[in-house]
Amino acid sequence: MAKKSKQLRAALEKVDTKKVYTVDEAVALAKETNFAKFDATVEVAYRLNVDPKKADQQIRGAVVLPNGTGKTQKVLVFAKGEKAKEAEAAGADYVGDEETVQKISGGWFDFDVVVATPDMMAVVGRLGRVLGPKGLMPNPKTGTVTMDVTKAVEEVKAGKVTYRVDKAGNIHVPIGKVSFDNEKLVENFKTIHDVMVKAKPSAAKGTYIQNITVTTTMGPGVKVDVASF
């Protein structure tokens, strides 16, 4: 087992592992126990009582956080003609075509989000094995396969985050940076929580949300009381 650093041990001492904190308390404590020397990301993790192996219990989507993520995302849009011009006007960092596919196949990944118009998916589809494992493949469920490229680009730039349940039934979503005011982090957190509640599959039985934890990039996890929302 890896030895815990002195800073991590000190941070862990401040967190009562037997307690569940209110949303406000958890966010404040996560920030207090952050010891990274950079502006760390604050993330929430949901453990859900779902079976991702079943199609009707897969949870995936996207939401625009009211206060953004604190990170400027680089957007690559695959489009042509007028839609390519629209993407450029909306602030896309790159507009892709056949040459871009070759470039990505060669190892270029200077982008965070990929958007594509439906007519370009045959081209983008060739990158499935490359983009898929990185979570970068455009998908209609996250609003990244669309003819409305202006809206797609603007939402990403405004702080859109995507979420997807993993094989163990967990979802991890960033809600901002340690430098954010507590109120802004809490507002982003509550926005995510509303989405998670509404995303409950009708086939899910029992207690849907098992537990929620908020943490920073290097800090300890702080358990959140579901009833405090």
Coordinates of C-alpha atoms in Angstrom, one line a residue:
M1 CA 0.0 0.0 0.0
A2 CA 1.3 3.4 -0.9
K3 CA 2.4 5.6 2.0
K4 CA 0.1 8.6 2.6
S5 CA 1.9 11.9 2.5
K6 CA 2.0 14.2 5.6
Q7 CA -0.4 16.6 3.8
L8 CA -2.9 13.9 3.0
R9 CA -2.8 12.6 6.6
A10 CA -3.4 16.1 7.9
A11 CA -6.3 16.5 5.5
L12 CA -7.9 13.2 6.4
E13 CA -7.8 14.1 10.1
K14 CA -10.2 16.9 9.4
V15 CA -12.8 14.6 7.8
D16 CA -15.1 12.5 10.0
T17 CA -15.6 9.4 7.8
K18 CA -18.6 8.3 9.9
K19 CA -20.5 11.5 9.2
V20 CA -22.5 12.7 6.2
Y21 CA -22.3 16.5 5.7
T22 CA -24.8 18.9 4.3
V23 CA -24.0 20.2 0.7
D24 CA -22.7 23.5 2.1
E25 CA -20.6 21.8 4.7
A26 CA -19.2 19.2 2.3
V27 CA -18.1 21.8 -0.3
A28 CA -16.5 24.0 2.4
L29 CA -14.6 21.0 3.9
A30 CA -13.5 19.8 0.5
K31 CA -11.9 23.2 -0.2
E32 CA -10.4 23.3 3.3
T33 CA -8.8 19.9 3.0
N34 CA -7.3 20.7 -0.5
F35 CA -3.5 20.9 -0.3
A36 CA -2.6 21.0 -4.0
K37 CA -0.4 23.9 -5.0
F38 CA -2.5 24.4 -8.2
D39 CA -6.2 25.4 -8.7
A40 CA -7.6 21.9 -8.1
T41 CA -10.8 20.7 -9.7
V42 CA -13.7 20.0 -7.3
E43 CA -15.6 16.8 -8.3
V44 CA -18.7 15.0 -7.2
A45 CA -19.1 11.2 -7.4
Y46 CA -22.5 9.4 -7.3
R47 CA -22.8 5.8 -6.5
L48 CA -26.1 4.7 -8.1
N49 CA -28.2 1.5 -7.6
V50 CA -28.4 0.8 -11.3
D51 CA -27.2 -2.0 -13.6
P52 CA -25.3 -0.4 -16.5
K53 CA -25.3 -3.7 -18.3
K54 CA -29.0 -3.2 -19.0
A55 CA -29.8 -0.8 -21.8
D56 CA -32.7 0.7 -19.9
Q57 CA -30.5 1.6 -16.9
Q58 CA -27.6 3.3 -18.7
I59 CA -27.3 6.9 -17.7
R60 CA -25.6 9.4 -20.0
G61 CA -26.1 13.0 -20.8
A62 CA -24.8 16.6 -20.5
V63 CA -25.6 19.7 -18.5
V64 CA -24.5 23.4 -18.6
L65 CA -23.3 24.4 -15.2
P66 CA -24.6 27.9 -14.2
N67 CA -21.1 29.0 -13.0
G68 CA -19.0 27.1 -15.6
T69 CA -16.2 24.7 -14.8
G70 CA -13.3 27.1 -14.5
K71 CA -11.7 25.5 -17.5
T72 CA -11.8 26.8 -21.0
Q73 CA -12.5 23.8 -23.3
K74 CA -11.0 23.5 -26.7
V75 CA -13.7 22.5 -29.2
L76 CA -13.2 20.6 -32.5
V77 CA -16.2 20.7 -34.8
F78 CA -16.5 18.4 -37.8
A79 CA -18.7 20.2 -40.3
K80 CA -18.7 21.5 -43.9
G81 CA -20.0 24.4 -45.9
E82 CA -22.2 26.9 -44.0
K83 CA -22.1 24.7 -40.9
A84 CA -18.3 25.0 -40.8
K85 CA -18.6 28.8 -41.1
E86 CA -21.2 28.7 -38.3
A87 CA -18.8 26.8 -36.0
E88 CA -16.0 29.2 -36.6
A89 CA -18.3 32.2 -35.9
A90 CA -19.5 30.5 -32.7
G91 CA -15.9 30.2 -31.4
A92 CA -14.9 26.7 -32.3
D93 CA -11.1 26.3 -31.8
Y94 CA -10.9 23.9 -34.8
V95 CA -13.1 22.9 -37.7
G96 CA -12.3 19.5 -38.9
D97 CA -12.5 17.6 -42.2
E98 CA -10.8 14.5 -43.8
E99 CA -7.3 15.9 -43.1
T100 CA -8.2 16.3 -39.4
V101 CA -9.1 12.6 -39.2
Q102 CA -5.6 11.7 -40.5
K103 CA -4.1 14.2 -38.0
I104 CA -5.9 12.6 -35.1
S105 CA -5.1 9.1 -36.3
G106 CA -1.5 10.3 -36.1
G107 CA -1.8 11.2 -32.5
W108 CA -3.0 14.8 -32.4
F109 CA -5.3 15.5 -29.4
D110 CA -5.2 19.3 -28.8
F111 CA -8.9 19.5 -28.0
D112 CA -11.3 18.6 -25.2
V113 CA -14.7 18.2 -26.9
V114 CA -15.6 17.0 -30.4
V115 CA -18.9 18.1 -32.1
A116 CA -20.1 16.8 -35.4
T117 CA -23.0 17.4 -37.8
P118 CA -24.9 14.2 -38.6
D119 CA -23.6 14.2 -42.2
M120 CA -20.0 14.2 -41.0
M121 CA -20.5 11.1 -38.7
A122 CA -19.4 8.7 -41.4
V123 CA -16.1 10.5 -41.5
V124 CA -15.8 10.8 -37.7
G125 CA -16.9 7.2 -37.3
R126 CA -13.5 6.1 -38.6
L127 CA -12.0 7.5 -35.4
G128 CA -14.2 5.4 -33.1
R129 CA -11.4 3.3 -31.7
V130 CA -9.3 6.4 -31.1
L131 CA -11.9 8.8 -29.7
G132 CA -14.1 6.2 -27.9
P133 CA -11.7 5.2 -25.2
K134 CA -11.0 8.8 -24.4
G135 CA -14.7 9.7 -24.1
L136 CA -14.4 12.1 -27.1
M137 CA -16.7 10.4 -29.6
P138 CA -19.6 12.7 -30.5
N139 CA -23.0 11.4 -29.3
P140 CA -26.6 12.7 -29.8
K141 CA -27.3 12.1 -26.1
T142 CA -24.7 14.7 -25.0
G143 CA -25.7 17.1 -27.7
T144 CA -22.5 16.7 -29.7
V145 CA -24.0 15.3 -32.8
T146 CA -26.2 18.1 -34.0
M147 CA -27.0 20.5 -36.9
D148 CA -27.1 23.4 -34.3
V149 CA -23.3 23.8 -34.1
T150 CA -23.6 27.3 -32.8
K151 CA -25.5 26.1 -29.7
A152 CA -23.2 23.2 -29.2
V153 CA -20.1 25.3 -29.2
E154 CA -21.6 28.0 -27.1
E155 CA -22.7 25.5 -24.4
V156 CA -19.3 23.9 -24.2
K157 CA -17.7 27.3 -23.8
A158 CA -20.2 28.3 -21.2
G159 CA -19.4 25.3 -19.0
K160 CA -21.1 22.2 -20.3
V161 CA -20.1 18.9 -18.7
T162 CA -21.0 15.4 -19.7
Y163 CA -21.7 12.4 -17.4
R164 CA -21.9 8.7 -18.0
V165 CA -22.4 5.8 -15.5
D166 CA -19.5 3.4 -15.4
K167 CA -19.5 -0.3 -15.1
A168 CA -19.7 -0.1 -11.3
G169 CA -22.7 2.2 -11.3
N170 CA -20.7 5.4 -10.5
I171 CA -20.8 8.8 -12.1
H172 CA -18.0 11.4 -11.7
V173 CA -18.7 15.1 -12.6
P174 CA -16.5 18.2 -12.1
I175 CA -18.4 21.1 -10.5
G176 CA -15.7 23.8 -10.7
K177 CA -12.4 24.8 -9.1
V178 CA -11.1 25.4 -5.6
S179 CA -10.8 29.1 -6.4
F180 CA -14.6 29.3 -6.9
D181 CA -16.7 30.9 -4.2
N182 CA -18.5 28.2 -2.1
E183 CA -21.9 29.5 -3.2
K184 CA -21.0 29.0 -6.9
L185 CA -19.8 25.4 -6.3
V186 CA -22.9 24.6 -4.3
E187 CA -25.1 26.0 -7.1
N188 CA -23.3 23.9 -9.7
F189 CA -23.5 20.9 -7.3
K190 CA -27.3 21.3 -7.0
T191 CA -27.7 21.6 -10.7
I192 CA -25.9 18.3 -11.2
H193 CA -28.0 16.7 -8.4
D194 CA -31.3 17.8 -10.0
V195 CA -30.1 16.1 -13.3
M196 CA -29.1 12.9 -11.5
V197 CA -32.5 12.7 -9.8
K198 CA -34.4 13.2 -13.0
A199 CA -32.1 10.7 -14.8
K200 CA -33.4 7.8 -12.6
P201 CA -34.3 4.9 -14.8
S202 CA -37.9 3.6 -14.3
A203 CA -36.4 0.1 -14.1
A204 CA -34.1 1.0 -11.2
K205 CA -35.4 -0.6 -7.9
G206 CA -34.6 0.2 -4.3
T207 CA -32.7 3.3 -3.1
Y208 CA -31.5 4.9 -6.3
I209 CA -28.7 7.2 -5.0
Q210 CA -26.6 5.1 -2.7
N211 CA -24.1 7.8 -1.7
I212 CA -22.5 11.1 -2.9
T213 CA -19.0 12.2 -2.3
V214 CA -17.3 15.5 -3.0
T215 CA -13.6 15.8 -3.4
T216 CA -10.7 17.8 -4.9
T217 CA -8.1 16.6 -7.2
M218 CA -5.7 15.4 -4.5
G219 CA -7.9 15.8 -1.4
P220 CA -9.9 13.3 0.7
G221 CA -13.5 12.4 -0.2
V222 CA -16.3 14.1 1.9
K223 CA -19.6 12.2 2.1
V224 CA -22.7 14.3 1.4
D225 CA -26.2 13.9 3.0
V226 CA -28.6 13.2 0.1
A227 CA -31.4 14.6 2.3
S228 CA -29.7 18.0 2.4
F229 CA -30.5 19.0 -1.2

